[in-house]
Amino acid sequence: MPHVDISRLRNVVLAGHAGSGKTTIAEHLLHKAGVINRMGNVNEGTASLDFEPEEQKRQLSLSLAANTFDRDGNHVTLIDTPGYADFVGEVISGFAAADGALITVDASGAVEAGTETAVRLSRSTHTPAIFVITRCERENADPTAALDALREEFGSKIAPLQIAIGKGEDFSGYVDLVHRKAFSYSGGERAEVPIPEDMTDEVALRRDQLLEAAADADDDVLMKFLEGEEVTDEELELCLHKGVKDSVLAPVMLTSANRDIGMSAMLDAINRYLPTPTEEPPVVATDNRGDEVEVSADPDGPLLAQVFKTTADPFVGRLTYFRVWSGTFKSNDKVWNADKGEDERVQQVFYIKGSEQEPVDEVRAGEIGAVAKLAHTVTGDTLSSKDTPLTMARIEYPEPTLPVAVEPASKADLDKLSGALTRLQEEDPTLQVERSAETGEQLMWAQGENQIQVAGERLTRKFGTTIVTSAPRVPYRETIRSTAKVEGRHKKQTGGRGQFGHVWLEISPNPGGGVEFETKVVGGVVPKQFFPGVEKGVRAVAEKGPTAGYPVIDFKAKLYDGSFHTVDSDELSFRLAASSATRKGIAEANPILLEPVMEVEVRVPEMYMGEVNRDLNTRRGRLLGMDAQEGQQILSAHVPQAELVTYATELRSITGGRGTFSAKLAQYEEVPSH
């Protein structure tokens, strides 16, 4: 594929709710552009951008995929992303590489959680967007109602470019509000037809809504609109491009991929309205002195590229996807990873073509490419030149909130598991793996249950290791409520030198003070050289309590009496005597079990507040306060950790995918007696 001028590049991310038709639209666009010869089907597992076996099995997108096509001399790179909330990290990566977005909305539903997520990402990354109402031909589809839902949710910036002729199974075309023409489709053929007479008022209303939104982008158009003067099609086209580029407005289009309605218009809209890399503001990078510098999209400028995706390819090994923001990324060259402080040897660079790669000599500013077998680079890293080292802000991914304990399925899997989990995290930065210091378990943290299932399948398929998952153990604690004075004696005689240690300990509560040891002996009844042995014995019991085997916290052990033998006594004997005394003392000092209580922050739309509150109450939660921020309610509560193991999944169910939460340890509290 030949290079084109940077002004002819379009990098577009497809985002939206799960099942809203993103991959189907991408498939039709690629087929219409001649990139694929045979149009695949998501439900049949033949879609060109759903090429992973896990995607074909589930009939939905699970990871980011990209392909490039030509349209009217422009190179358009489509980045298809999943809609399921578990895989939001892939959507974030897609927005990090794109200059514009197509946000899909199903014509049969209201604004869904995936749509809201895409809009939030569009706003936070300053990525201009076009809304695409999909599946307009389906039973119960109502494109006009979907348009109204968008305007109600996001305001008057929603600019309808088309209105539907018919709805549901009667959907047969649309009225183009920009050029005031109607088009009807039959048998895949488009024909211009007169605007239906019964739609005259609707066309006037929606045209005014379009002009109202567009006028905010241009003062001259605004004056014409306010004074009732005619706005020409050419003026409106320019105004729409400027408004989209500046994120002043968001156009809305209608499609039926299955009937090939609206596909060509969408291709035209990508070229007309979405910005080129040169129209985007310069990116901000940091030089080796720590100063911020602005870098423009210039193929002749300093090299600046950021990795937005890493994957394990069965044929080429680790494959790194990157967006070039400045300069030229060349095959058989060296680049500098400023984040790692390492040189990377570049072999062949590629354009991404779905599951395949097209070798090229170089990838220029504004383009998206891939390279295989980089040794040190992971997702989020910046690649530049050693002479002009630059770094960009890392891509921010949400913290995972659903933990599972992970074990190898067999001894053969044990040796491969550590490396496989590391590679898996390179592919998916929203997964985290850690060894729990509290329980000794290996924990995998994810966004949801589906992500864990897919991770397990990929471990087996790509890395040849199988895991078994289970609910993680809760790191309970033990402590005491009262004081006990206990004796510990260790005596062993075996014919030669024996062992003798004898202590009296006072075991008492030490709230908030951890485990302390002190001595109050008088008269040398226990010599000082044996004190370290006594303390070791106390702390050994504290590591694994006698009540339930959990660490014992917040108690004080005071050595106040004992005896020794001039020949048989040694440090080991006193350590064993102290361990025996400590175990007895804890058992006699009213021991209790403590559980970790987390400080939880839940973010939900106001409509779900009541149900979320009730659910927290059933989890023994205590509400601490509420606040409003950015259109959401924020609930703060104390909730036992044992009640939060599956909360990520259940909160998503309660809130239709709109609720999120974070948790950190607040304190330990006594487990209720029941």
XYZ file of C-alpha atoms in Angstrom:
674
model
C 0.000 0.000 0.000
C 1.625 3.288 -1.086
C 2.028 6.157 1.361
C -0.219 9.186 1.046
C 0.163 12.737 2.259
C -0.533 13.108 5.974
C -3.541 15.309 5.160
C -5.172 12.254 3.579
C -4.986 10.040 6.672
C -7.946 9.173 8.890
C -7.562 7.072 12.036
C -11.000 6.092 13.313
C -11.965 4.065 16.380
C -15.268 2.167 16.409
C -16.783 2.114 19.898
C -20.154 1.508 21.490
C -22.223 -0.890 23.544
C -21.814 -4.647 23.122
C -23.954 -5.975 20.280
C -24.537 -2.577 18.663
C -23.024 -3.674 15.354
C -19.482 -2.240 15.374
C -17.768 -5.231 13.796
C -20.581 -5.706 11.286
C -20.199 -2.079 10.155
C -16.437 -2.483 9.905
C -16.925 -5.639 7.845
C -19.221 -3.862 5.373
C -16.911 -0.845 5.074
C -13.884 -3.052 4.413
C -15.813 -5.066 1.846
C -17.121 -1.948 0.130
C -13.564 -0.603 -0.029
C -12.339 -3.855 -1.581
C -10.052 -4.807 1.305
C -11.809 -8.141 1.853
C -13.296 -10.217 -0.945
C -15.893 -12.026 1.113
C -17.962 -10.302 3.755
C -17.835 -12.227 7.030
C -20.501 -12.590 9.693
C -20.043 -12.154 13.438
C -22.646 -14.801 14.305
C -20.965 -17.317 12.019
C -17.488 -16.582 13.371
C -16.221 -15.407 9.977
C -15.769 -11.653 10.555
C -12.293 -10.570 9.470
C -11.715 -8.423 12.578
C -12.946 -11.090 15.025
C -10.150 -13.514 14.194
C -9.240 -14.752 17.680
C -10.711 -18.218 18.459
C -12.207 -16.894 21.706
C -14.062 -14.222 19.722
C -15.371 -16.693 17.169
C -16.552 -18.988 19.954
C -18.444 -16.224 21.765
C -19.527 -14.337 18.628
C -18.375 -10.985 19.988
C -15.262 -8.823 19.927
C -12.870 -9.309 22.833
C -9.849 -7.365 21.659
C -8.865 -4.443 19.499
C -8.362 -5.119 15.782
C -7.469 -2.787 12.924
C -7.439 -2.625 9.139
C -6.772 0.058 6.552
C -8.558 0.898 3.306
C -8.510 3.552 0.600
C -11.450 5.868 -0.076
C -11.276 8.733 -2.558
C -7.508 8.921 -2.208
C -7.619 8.863 1.599
C -6.172 6.129 3.800
C -8.624 5.220 6.544
C -7.502 2.995 9.425
C -10.463 1.482 11.261
C -9.870 0.341 14.834
C -12.636 -1.995 15.965
C -13.022 -2.349 19.745
C -15.084 -4.548 22.073
C -18.274 -3.268 23.632
C -18.327 -5.573 26.652
C -17.333 -3.752 29.835
C -14.771 -6.404 30.869
C -12.607 -5.389 27.912
C -12.743 -1.615 28.316
C -8.938 -1.509 28.232
C -9.067 -2.338 24.525
C -11.416 0.613 23.943
C -9.066 2.932 25.833
C -6.172 1.722 23.663
C -8.215 2.381 20.524
C -8.971 5.962 21.542
C -5.282 6.496 22.365
C -4.376 5.830 18.730
C -7.285 7.489 16.906
C -8.056 10.996 15.654
C -11.815 10.424 15.329
C -14.511 8.038 16.531
C -17.645 6.344 15.262
C -19.884 5.641 18.260
C -22.554 3.057 17.511
C -26.053 3.153 19.002
C -28.601 0.366 18.435
C -31.798 1.766 16.905
C -33.971 -0.446 19.096
C -32.683 0.770 22.438
C -31.974 3.787 24.574
C -28.488 5.118 25.323
C -26.647 2.181 26.879
C -23.646 1.872 29.185
C -21.171 1.145 26.385
C -22.316 4.279 24.560
C -21.765 6.357 27.684
C -18.294 4.853 28.142
C -17.384 5.714 24.545
C -18.637 9.283 24.977
C -16.624 9.713 28.184
C -13.489 8.488 26.426
C -14.194 10.742 23.462
C -14.422 13.729 25.789
C -11.430 12.836 27.985
C -9.162 12.224 24.975
C -10.605 15.144 22.949
C -11.471 12.747 20.117
C -14.171 14.109 17.748
C -17.035 11.666 17.222
C -19.869 10.783 14.869
C -22.821 8.803 16.237
C -24.030 5.943 14.061
C -27.523 4.557 14.712
C -27.317 0.931 13.623
C -29.668 -1.928 12.757
C -32.454 0.417 11.714
C -34.195 -2.406 9.835
C -34.705 -4.670 12.842
C -38.046 -5.372 14.471
C -38.827 -2.767 17.152
C -36.116 -0.452 15.770
C -37.018 3.234 15.909
C -34.201 5.451 14.585
C -36.084 8.671 15.400
C -36.559 7.613 19.033
C -32.859 6.709 19.223
C -31.961 10.182 17.913
C -34.195 11.820 20.512
C -32.591 9.681 23.234
C -29.162 10.933 22.180
C -30.309 14.555 22.269
C -31.926 14.068 25.661
C -28.767 12.477 27.064
C -26.117 14.690 25.454
C -27.919 17.907 24.585
C -28.313 20.119 21.527
C -24.783 19.406 20.283
C -26.239 16.261 18.747
C -26.624 17.169 15.057
C -28.800 14.877 12.905
C -27.400 14.486 9.385
C -30.161 12.107 8.298
C -33.660 11.092 9.322
C -35.171 7.704 8.599
C -37.754 6.876 5.971
C -39.755 4.213 7.766
C -38.675 2.260 10.815
C -38.165 -1.356 11.770
C -38.803 -3.695 8.872
C -40.185 -0.740 6.865
C -36.906 1.183 7.023
C -36.034 1.834 3.383
C -33.781 4.874 3.304
C -33.205 8.349 4.691
C -33.455 12.051 4.058
C -30.059 13.782 3.799
C -30.569 16.947 5.873
C -27.362 18.601 4.662
C -28.263 18.445 0.959
C -32.056 18.117 1.465
C -32.357 15.016 -0.662
C -34.059 11.685 -0.017
C -32.629 8.285 -0.916
C -34.390 4.956 -1.075
C -32.692 1.562 -1.186
C -33.910 -1.597 -2.858
C -31.912 -4.724 -3.599
C -28.717 -2.968 -2.580
C -29.283 -0.151 -5.087
C -29.679 3.484 -4.040
C -32.059 5.823 -5.808
C -32.815 9.488 -5.181
C -36.525 9.986 -4.518
C -38.725 12.979 -3.577
C -38.887 13.751 0.127
C -42.122 12.127 1.399
C -44.808 14.749 1.903
C -45.713 13.435 5.348
C -42.126 14.081 6.458
C -42.033 17.789 5.580
C -42.496 19.029 9.142
C -40.053 16.445 10.507
C -37.425 17.445 7.937
C -37.835 21.129 8.847
C -37.534 20.386 12.573
C -34.437 18.210 12.212
C -32.804 20.600 9.725
C -33.189 23.376 12.303
C -31.612 21.122 14.947
C -28.706 20.481 12.583
C -28.247 24.183 11.826
C -28.522 25.108 15.506
C -25.716 22.687 16.402
C -23.566 23.671 13.410
C -23.988 27.405 13.963
C -22.047 27.161 17.239
C -18.946 26.345 15.187
C -19.032 29.411 12.922
C -20.094 32.973 13.740
C -21.111 33.784 10.155
C -23.364 30.736 9.960
C -24.745 31.592 13.393
C -25.747 35.087 12.224
C -27.397 33.688 9.103
C -29.277 31.127 11.173
C -30.482 33.714 13.720
C -31.566 36.105 10.962
C -33.385 33.377 9.037
C -31.113 33.581 5.997
C -30.367 30.563 3.822
C -27.253 28.549 4.739
C -25.790 26.946 1.614
C -24.804 23.297 1.472
C -21.150 24.263 1.022
C -21.216 26.539 4.073
C -22.875 23.827 6.116
C -20.315 21.211 5.015
C -17.419 23.451 6.078
C -19.180 24.319 9.312
C -19.789 20.656 10.124
C -16.149 19.758 9.529
C -14.991 22.585 11.793
C -17.582 21.737 14.437
C -16.653 18.068 14.501
C -12.915 18.839 14.517
C -13.343 21.181 17.482
C -15.792 18.784 19.232
C -18.438 21.509 19.197
C -20.989 19.090 17.759
C -21.494 15.383 17.097
C -23.309 14.386 13.885
C -25.737 11.448 13.856
C -26.070 9.056 10.910
C -28.355 6.093 10.160
C -27.338 2.658 8.886
C -28.560 -0.789 8.107
C -25.491 -2.850 7.329
C -27.554 -5.875 6.357
C -29.417 -3.814 3.722
C -26.319 -1.792 2.788
C -28.106 1.429 3.724
C -25.924 4.336 4.780
C -22.538 2.632 4.280
C -21.362 4.880 1.435
C -22.631 7.963 3.254
C -20.655 6.916 6.325
C -17.476 6.545 4.273
C -18.064 10.022 2.871
C -18.678 11.433 6.355
C -15.387 9.967 7.640
C -13.513 11.827 4.918
C -15.548 15.047 5.109
C -15.993 15.575 8.827
C -13.414 13.680 10.881
C -10.066 15.443 11.303
C -6.725 14.519 9.763
C -3.612 14.153 11.968
C -2.471 17.605 10.858
C -5.706 19.152 12.157
C -5.185 17.718 15.644
C -3.381 19.808 18.267
C 0.308 18.984 18.819
C 0.897 16.211 21.344
C 2.728 17.033 24.552
C 5.888 15.037 25.285
C 8.623 15.295 27.900
C 12.277 15.634 26.940
C 15.302 14.257 28.812
C 15.479 17.413 30.946
C 11.926 16.900 32.162
C 10.580 19.847 30.183
C 7.313 19.590 28.278
C 7.523 20.100 24.525
C 4.817 20.231 21.866
C 5.361 17.891 18.935
C 3.456 18.372 15.665
C 2.516 15.664 13.177
C 5.427 15.973 10.761
C 7.061 13.008 8.944
C 10.342 14.952 8.944
C 10.166 15.819 12.649
C 11.747 13.984 15.590
C 10.565 10.394 15.991
C 7.744 10.026 18.492
C 5.585 6.888 18.593
C 3.516 5.327 21.339
C 2.622 1.660 21.778
C -1.107 1.127 22.262
C -1.391 -2.647 21.932
C 0.783 -5.732 22.430
C -0.217 -9.195 21.317
C 1.322 -12.637 20.989
C 1.130 -13.686 17.343
C 1.603 -17.428 16.701
C 3.679 -16.741 13.563
C 5.702 -13.588 14.201
C 5.963 -13.726 18.004
C 5.211 -10.681 20.128
C 3.619 -8.018 17.944
C 3.677 -4.376 19.020
C 1.073 -1.926 17.638
C 2.106 1.737 17.618
C 0.894 5.143 16.460
C 3.520 7.470 14.981
C 2.875 11.016 16.172
C 5.976 12.549 14.593
C 8.883 11.463 12.421
C 9.253 8.210 10.491
C 9.513 4.710 11.958
C 11.757 2.670 9.627
C 12.457 -1.020 9.127
C 15.947 -2.304 10.029
C 16.621 0.669 12.277
C 17.117 1.384 15.958
C 14.703 3.241 18.223
C 15.044 4.383 21.808
C 12.581 3.348 24.509
C 12.821 6.342 26.817
C 10.523 4.757 29.415
C 12.843 1.767 29.841
C 16.111 3.488 28.913
C 16.790 0.765 26.353
C 17.698 0.552 22.687
C 15.323 -1.517 20.549
C 16.405 -3.147 17.318
C 13.642 -2.794 14.729
C 13.389 -5.498 12.118
C 10.430 -5.377 9.715
C 7.625 -2.860 10.239
C 4.088 -3.502 9.033
C 0.717 -2.004 8.306
C -1.981 -3.832 10.274
C -4.457 -5.723 8.092
C -6.717 -7.524 10.554
C -5.120 -10.862 11.424
C -2.376 -10.262 8.859
C 0.411 -7.735 8.435
C 1.629 -5.972 5.297
C 5.413 -5.382 5.272
C 6.451 -1.791 4.526
C 9.726 0.110 4.558
C 8.501 2.737 6.992
C 5.528 4.038 8.954
C 5.178 7.805 8.882
C 3.718 10.458 11.168
C -0.044 10.066 11.445
C 0.053 6.371 10.514
C -0.534 3.263 12.589
C 1.821 0.307 12.273
C 3.237 -2.741 13.985
C 6.637 -4.294 14.625
C 7.577 -7.755 15.850
C 9.963 -9.008 18.533
C 10.817 -5.857 20.469
C 12.691 -6.980 23.567
C 11.787 -4.403 26.219
C 8.750 -2.468 24.996
C 5.251 -2.905 26.419
C 1.914 -1.144 25.990
C 2.096 2.539 26.896
C 5.827 2.927 26.216
C 7.120 5.738 24.017
C 9.604 5.089 21.202
C 11.812 7.906 19.961
C 15.443 8.424 18.947
C 18.373 8.275 21.338
C 19.563 11.671 20.099
C 16.175 13.264 20.860
C 14.642 11.159 23.653
C 10.977 11.937 24.288
C 8.254 10.350 26.405
C 4.483 10.720 26.274
C 2.095 10.351 29.206
C 1.256 6.685 29.654
C -2.168 5.387 28.687
C -4.295 5.191 31.834
C -6.268 1.996 32.368
C -8.829 1.327 35.115
C -7.747 -0.650 38.140
C -9.147 -4.202 38.115
C -11.541 -4.980 40.961
C -12.389 -8.694 40.630
C -9.794 -11.074 42.151
C -9.411 -14.830 41.668
C -6.792 -17.199 43.053
C -4.788 -18.868 40.287
C -3.025 -22.226 40.432
C -1.401 -24.368 37.730
C -3.612 -27.265 36.676
C -0.716 -29.722 36.790
C 2.948 -29.948 37.695
C 3.808 -29.570 34.009
C 2.027 -26.187 33.985
C 3.913 -24.937 37.028
C 7.181 -24.223 35.222
C 5.490 -22.285 32.411
C 2.916 -20.382 34.460
C 4.996 -17.425 35.635
C 6.258 -16.521 32.171
C 2.836 -17.071 30.606
C 1.140 -14.744 33.105
C 3.743 -12.060 32.397
C 3.085 -12.339 28.648
C -0.655 -12.239 29.281
C -0.341 -8.975 31.215
C 1.665 -7.519 28.325
C -1.308 -8.292 26.058
C -3.889 -6.920 28.484
C -2.726 -4.124 30.835
C -6.070 -4.229 32.690
C -5.099 -7.630 34.122
C -2.837 -7.670 37.165
C -1.141 -10.669 38.761
C 0.396 -10.599 42.221
C 1.444 -12.919 45.007
C -0.550 -12.179 48.150
C 1.798 -11.713 51.078
C -1.134 -12.360 53.403
C -2.367 -15.710 52.098
C 0.479 -16.858 49.842
C -1.940 -17.229 46.926
C -1.249 -16.025 43.401
C -4.050 -13.599 42.557
C -5.259 -12.469 39.166
C -7.194 -9.193 39.237
C -9.561 -8.507 36.330
C -12.456 -6.275 35.269
C -14.991 -9.119 35.312
C -15.653 -12.846 35.067
C -15.612 -12.936 31.263
C -12.166 -11.421 31.176
C -10.921 -14.126 33.560
C -12.427 -16.890 31.417
C -10.897 -15.464 28.250
C -7.528 -15.047 29.990
C -7.586 -18.725 30.968
C -8.372 -19.797 27.404
C -5.602 -17.625 25.973
C -3.085 -18.989 28.464
C -3.837 -22.491 27.207
C -3.968 -21.655 23.501
C -1.069 -19.203 23.212
C 1.284 -20.229 25.989
C 0.470 -23.897 26.564
C -0.359 -23.649 30.247
C -3.637 -24.346 32.021
C -4.838 -22.715 35.222
C -7.425 -23.488 37.874
C -9.181 -20.508 39.460
C -10.971 -20.224 42.782
C -12.272 -17.575 45.136
C -9.361 -15.961 46.983
C -8.920 -16.482 50.694
C -9.745 -13.518 52.899
C -6.715 -12.433 54.994
C -8.275 -12.611 58.438
C -6.393 -11.707 61.628
C -6.517 -12.789 65.238
C -6.141 -10.728 68.387
C -7.057 -10.794 72.079
C -9.359 -8.872 74.365
C -8.037 -9.594 77.863
C -4.826 -10.324 79.761
C -3.385 -13.693 80.774
C -0.299 -14.746 82.731
C 1.083 -18.067 81.538
C 4.037 -20.343 82.100
C 6.070 -21.996 79.401
C 8.582 -24.756 80.138
C 10.756 -26.735 77.771
C 12.858 -29.572 79.215
C 14.566 -32.349 77.305
C 17.186 -34.781 78.609
C 18.793 -37.231 76.174
C 21.853 -38.517 78.016
C 24.279 -35.764 77.133
C 23.706 -32.075 77.319
C 19.966 -31.443 77.645
C 17.628 -28.531 76.864
C 15.981 -26.323 79.437
C 14.020 -23.122 79.155
C 11.438 -21.697 81.549
C 9.478 -18.438 81.183
C 6.527 -16.610 82.622
C 4.812 -14.277 80.158
C 2.058 -11.721 80.518
C 0.000 -11.588 77.295
C -2.111 -8.401 77.020
C -3.946 -6.353 74.331
C -1.976 -3.687 72.457
C -4.584 -1.871 70.287
C -2.999 -0.403 67.191
C 0.502 -1.136 68.422
C 1.228 -4.340 66.566
C 3.175 -7.132 68.269
C 5.507 -5.917 71.019
C 7.903 -7.729 73.300
C 9.345 -6.360 76.526
C 11.254 -7.695 79.540
C 10.644 -6.983 83.240
C 12.749 -9.702 84.832
C 14.708 -8.970 88.010
C 17.551 -10.751 89.656
C 18.797 -12.367 86.438
C 16.278 -15.229 86.609
C 16.462 -15.263 82.804
C 19.861 -14.083 81.504
C 19.887 -11.358 78.826
C 21.481 -13.605 76.207
C 18.230 -15.625 76.111
C 15.936 -12.625 75.537
C 16.246 -12.809 71.701
C 15.194 -16.470 71.839
C 12.113 -15.598 73.897
C 11.135 -12.848 71.436
C 11.573 -15.187 68.459
C 9.271 -17.684 70.120
C 6.606 -15.023 70.670
C 6.776 -13.721 67.109
C 6.743 -17.218 65.591
C 3.336 -17.837 67.202
C 2.133 -14.387 66.068
C 2.761 -15.342 62.427
C 0.305 -18.224 62.627
C -2.202 -17.869 65.436
C -3.458 -20.794 67.522
C -7.167 -20.024 67.003
C -7.514 -20.299 63.217
C -3.992 -20.127 61.820
C -4.121 -16.421 60.868
C -1.548 -13.833 62.002
C -2.114 -12.464 65.494
C -1.927 -8.674 65.768
C -1.983 -6.001 68.443
C -0.776 -7.834 71.551
C 2.088 -7.346 73.951
C 4.154 -10.159 75.487
C 6.014 -9.233 78.670
C 8.667 -11.575 80.084
C 8.579 -11.086 83.833
C 9.903 -14.333 85.366
C 11.451 -17.696 84.612
C 14.477 -19.849 85.371
C 17.456 -21.373 83.604
C 20.032 -24.138 83.872
C 23.691 -23.184 83.737
C 24.533 -26.087 81.406
C 21.350 -27.099 79.558
C 19.828 -23.700 78.806
C 20.300 -22.128 75.372
C 18.444 -19.745 73.016
C 16.544 -22.566 71.283
C 15.196 -23.876 74.578
C 13.862 -20.471 75.564
C 12.380 -19.957 72.082
C 10.421 -23.208 72.407
C 9.336 -22.346 75.965
C 8.149 -18.894 74.837
C 6.205 -20.375 71.922
C 4.383 -22.739 74.258
C 3.568 -19.929 76.696
C 2.382 -17.563 73.935
C 0.013 -20.153 72.490
C -1.513 -20.787 75.906
C -1.671 -17.093 76.715
C -3.546 -16.188 73.522
C -6.006 -19.036 74.106
C -6.690 -17.769 77.647
C -6.862 -14.044 76.754
C -10.295 -14.103 75.073
C -9.109 -14.453 71.432
C -11.239 -13.075 68.582
C -11.142 -13.232 64.784
C -10.772 -9.993 62.821
C -11.727 -9.365 59.196
C -10.417 -6.701 56.809
C -12.887 -3.881 56.230
C -12.461 -1.893 53.034
C -13.140 1.755 52.363
C -15.224 1.555 49.191
C -16.036 4.340 46.741
C -18.912 3.513 44.377
C -19.704 5.701 41.343
C -23.203 5.304 39.903
C -25.831 7.370 38.094
C -28.394 8.802 40.497
C -31.189 6.512 39.249
C -29.409 3.489 40.756
C -28.670 5.016 44.156
C -31.474 3.273 46.053
C -30.715 -0.190 44.742
C -26.967 0.170 45.271
C -27.576 1.368 48.830
C -29.796 -1.622 49.586
C -27.229 -3.975 48.128
C -24.454 -2.482 50.267
C -26.617 -3.007 53.358
C -26.962 -6.704 52.549
C -23.159 -6.834 52.415
C -22.846 -5.497 55.982
C -21.788 -2.152 54.556
C -21.896 1.119 56.513
C -22.590 4.219 54.442
C -20.173 7.050 55.241
C -21.344 9.732 52.852
C -22.521 10.736 49.394
C -21.332 13.320 46.901
C -22.138 14.360 43.330
C -19.474 14.720 40.659
C -19.616 14.904 36.860
C -23.235 13.766 36.729
C -22.677 10.759 38.968
C -23.274 9.999 42.616
C -20.298 8.883 44.685
C -21.044 6.687 47.689
C -18.422 6.091 50.382
C -18.869 3.098 52.649
C -17.054 0.598 54.851
C -17.640 -2.961 53.623
C -16.005 -6.212 54.790
C -13.613 -7.589 52.192
C -15.325 -10.983 52.306
C -18.451 -9.344 50.865
C -16.616 -7.762 47.918
C -15.125 -10.776 46.164
C -17.749 -10.775 43.379
C -18.965 -7.198 43.809
C -17.517 -6.011 40.472
C -19.819 -8.368 38.565
C -22.869 -7.755 40.734
C -22.539 -3.950 40.689
C -22.390 -4.057 36.914
C -25.561 -6.159 36.870
C -27.412 -3.783 39.200
C -26.470 -0.659 37.240
C -26.637 -1.962 33.679
C -22.867 -1.705 33.371
C -22.740 1.934 34.534
C -21.426 1.461 38.082
C -17.751 1.328 39.059
C -16.003 1.113 42.392
C -12.608 1.186 44.049
C -11.585 -0.200 47.426
C -8.675 0.109 49.833
C -8.044 -1.327 53.281
C -9.509 0.832 56.031
C -9.153 -1.268 59.192
C -9.692 -4.646 60.813
C -12.854 -5.320 62.788
C -14.197 -8.247 64.769
C -16.057 -10.839 62.734
C -19.705 -11.053 63.886
C -20.326 -14.090 66.044
C -22.761 -15.666 63.575
